[in-house]
Structures are given as C-alpha cells and as structure tokens.
C-alpha cells in the first residue's frame, strides 16, 4: 500500500504542476519556486510531516520535499545558534542533495552531449 500511495500522490503533484504549466503563463522556474516555498510553508504549519508519513516518497521526493528539508534545517539551526541559524540551516540540511544533483547532472552532460535550444 505504501508504494501505491507514493505513486498516486507523486503523480497528483506532477499532474497539478503540469496543469499550472499548461493553463497559466507561469514560467517553470517560478513554479519550482512555488513548490519549494509551499513545502516550507506546509512544514512550518505542521501539515507536511503527516503528509510524508502517508505518501512516503511521493511527497518527499518532489520539490515540496526540498522545501520541507530547508525548513527543518533552518528550524534546527535557529534553535541551536539563534538568528545566525537562519542563514546556516538550509545549507547544511540540503548540502548532500544539492551536491549529488550537481555531480550527477554534470556526469549526465558528459554522456548525453546537451545542446542549447534554438
């Protein structure tokens, strides 16, 4: 049942994003920022944790999950270091994921020879 919940929740998130792309004039970058901010906001309100327990990877893998991790890192760093934690927490919480994305995308660019769109 965990796989089924992850599949349909992740698919629903993707479908909603696709509708935003098709039906609005929002650019993809702005939609991505909207997803990250939504994940952080849902985390701050306390809704995201039960949502992740229900949907698993369907909720934690998309950009909503990135916002959640940013929020958790900032909250923990603020609790430990005070105001300066606001600037440190997001970097430490997301460092591994961002590093992996950069490294793997660089390797993929060697393999697939990307070209600029015209």
Short mmCIF file of C-alpha atoms in Angstrom, two decimals:
data_model
loop_
_atom_site.label_atom_id
_atom_site.label_comp_id
_atom_site.label_asym_id
_atom_site.label_seq_id
_atom_site.Cartn_x
_atom_site.Cartn_y
_atom_site.Cartn_z
CA UNK A 1 0.00 0.00 0.00
CA UNK A 2 2.97 2.32 0.65
CA UNK A 3 4.04 2.09 -2.99
CA UNK A 4 0.52 2.79 -4.21
CA UNK A 5 0.17 5.88 -2.01
CA UNK A 6 3.57 7.17 -3.09
CA UNK A 7 2.68 6.61 -6.74
CA UNK A 8 -0.69 8.35 -6.78
CA UNK A 9 0.37 11.27 -4.55
CA UNK A 10 3.53 11.89 -6.59
CA UNK A 11 1.50 11.58 -9.79
CA UNK A 12 -1.09 14.02 -8.48
CA UNK A 13 1.60 16.57 -7.63
CA UNK A 14 3.08 16.19 -11.12
CA UNK A 15 -0.35 16.48 -12.73
CA UNK A 16 -1.12 19.68 -10.82
CA UNK A 17 2.21 21.16 -11.86
CA UNK A 18 1.55 20.21 -15.48
CA UNK A 19 -1.84 21.93 -15.30
CA UNK A 20 -0.12 25.06 -13.94
CA UNK A 21 2.35 24.94 -16.82
CA UNK A 22 -0.35 24.46 -19.45
CA UNK A 23 -3.10 26.76 -18.17
CA UNK A 24 -1.14 29.71 -16.75
CA UNK A 25 1.61 31.96 -18.00
CA UNK A 26 3.88 30.99 -15.12
CA UNK A 27 7.39 30.06 -16.17
CA UNK A 28 8.82 26.71 -14.98
CA UNK A 29 11.30 28.40 -12.66
CA UNK A 30 8.54 30.26 -10.87
CA UNK A 31 6.51 27.08 -10.47
CA UNK A 32 9.56 25.36 -8.99
CA UNK A 33 10.00 28.22 -6.51
CA UNK A 34 6.29 27.99 -5.69
CA UNK A 35 6.68 24.27 -4.92
CA UNK A 36 9.72 24.78 -2.67
CA UNK A 37 8.01 27.62 -0.80
CA UNK A 38 4.83 25.56 -0.46
CA UNK A 39 6.80 22.68 1.04
CA UNK A 40 8.44 25.02 3.54
CA UNK A 41 5.10 26.61 4.43
CA UNK A 42 3.36 23.26 4.88
CA UNK A 43 6.27 22.19 7.08
CA UNK A 44 6.06 25.34 9.19
CA UNK A 45 2.33 24.82 9.74
CA UNK A 46 2.87 21.16 10.68
CA UNK A 47 0.96 19.60 7.80
CA UNK A 48 3.89 18.23 5.80
CA UNK A 49 5.10 15.62 8.32
CA UNK A 50 1.80 13.65 8.45
CA UNK A 51 1.56 14.05 4.66
CA UNK A 52 5.01 12.48 4.27
CA UNK A 53 4.13 9.64 6.63
CA UNK A 54 1.11 8.86 4.44
CA UNK A 55 2.63 9.33 0.98
CA UNK A 56 6.29 8.47 1.61
CA UNK A 57 8.50 9.17 -1.40
CA UNK A 58 5.52 10.53 -3.34
CA UNK A 59 5.62 13.55 -1.04
CA UNK A 60 9.29 13.74 -0.08
CA UNK A 61 10.96 13.39 -3.50
CA UNK A 62 9.33 16.28 -5.43
CA UNK A 63 10.33 19.89 -4.84
CA UNK A 64 7.87 20.08 -1.97
CA UNK A 65 10.26 17.79 -0.10
CA UNK A 66 13.15 20.16 -0.78
CA UNK A 67 11.20 22.97 0.88
CA UNK A 68 10.49 20.70 3.82
CA UNK A 69 14.19 19.88 4.26
CA UNK A 70 15.10 23.57 4.04
CA UNK A 71 12.59 24.42 6.73
CA UNK A 72 13.73 21.62 9.04
CA UNK A 73 17.37 22.63 8.65
CA UNK A 74 16.65 26.28 9.35
CA UNK A 75 14.45 25.47 12.34
CA UNK A 76 17.10 23.23 13.92
CA UNK A 77 19.89 25.74 13.26
CA UNK A 78 17.85 28.60 14.73
CA UNK A 79 17.18 26.52 17.84
CA UNK A 80 20.91 25.81 18.23
CA UNK A 81 22.55 29.05 17.04
CA UNK A 82 19.89 31.73 17.28
CA UNK A 83 19.37 34.26 14.50
CA UNK A 84 22.51 33.28 12.55
CA UNK A 85 21.00 29.80 12.13
CA UNK A 86 18.54 31.35 9.70
CA UNK A 87 21.41 31.67 7.22
CA UNK A 88 23.20 28.40 8.04
CA UNK A 89 20.46 25.82 8.44
CA UNK A 90 19.25 25.47 4.88
CA UNK A 91 22.77 24.99 3.53
CA UNK A 92 23.71 22.26 5.98
CA UNK A 93 20.42 20.39 5.65
CA UNK A 94 20.46 20.28 1.84
CA UNK A 95 24.17 20.06 1.11
CA UNK A 96 24.21 16.34 0.24
CA UNK A 97 21.18 16.51 -2.05
CA UNK A 98 22.33 19.59 -3.91
CA UNK A 99 25.85 18.21 -4.28
CA UNK A 100 24.53 14.92 -5.65
CA UNK A 101 22.28 16.74 -8.13
CA UNK A 102 25.19 18.83 -9.39
CA UNK A 103 27.58 15.89 -9.69
CA UNK A 104 25.11 13.56 -11.42
CA UNK A 105 23.89 16.25 -13.82
CA UNK A 106 27.49 17.02 -14.74
CA UNK A 107 28.16 13.33 -15.42
CA UNK A 108 24.95 13.13 -17.47
CA UNK A 109 26.13 16.09 -19.56
CA UNK A 110 29.26 14.11 -20.49
CA UNK A 111 27.18 11.13 -21.58
CA UNK A 112 24.34 12.81 -23.47
CA UNK A 113 26.05 15.86 -25.05
CA UNK A 114 23.44 18.56 -24.27
CA UNK A 115 22.68 21.28 -26.81
CA UNK A 116 21.10 24.69 -26.43
CA UNK A 117 17.54 25.08 -27.68
CA UNK A 118 17.02 27.40 -30.63
#
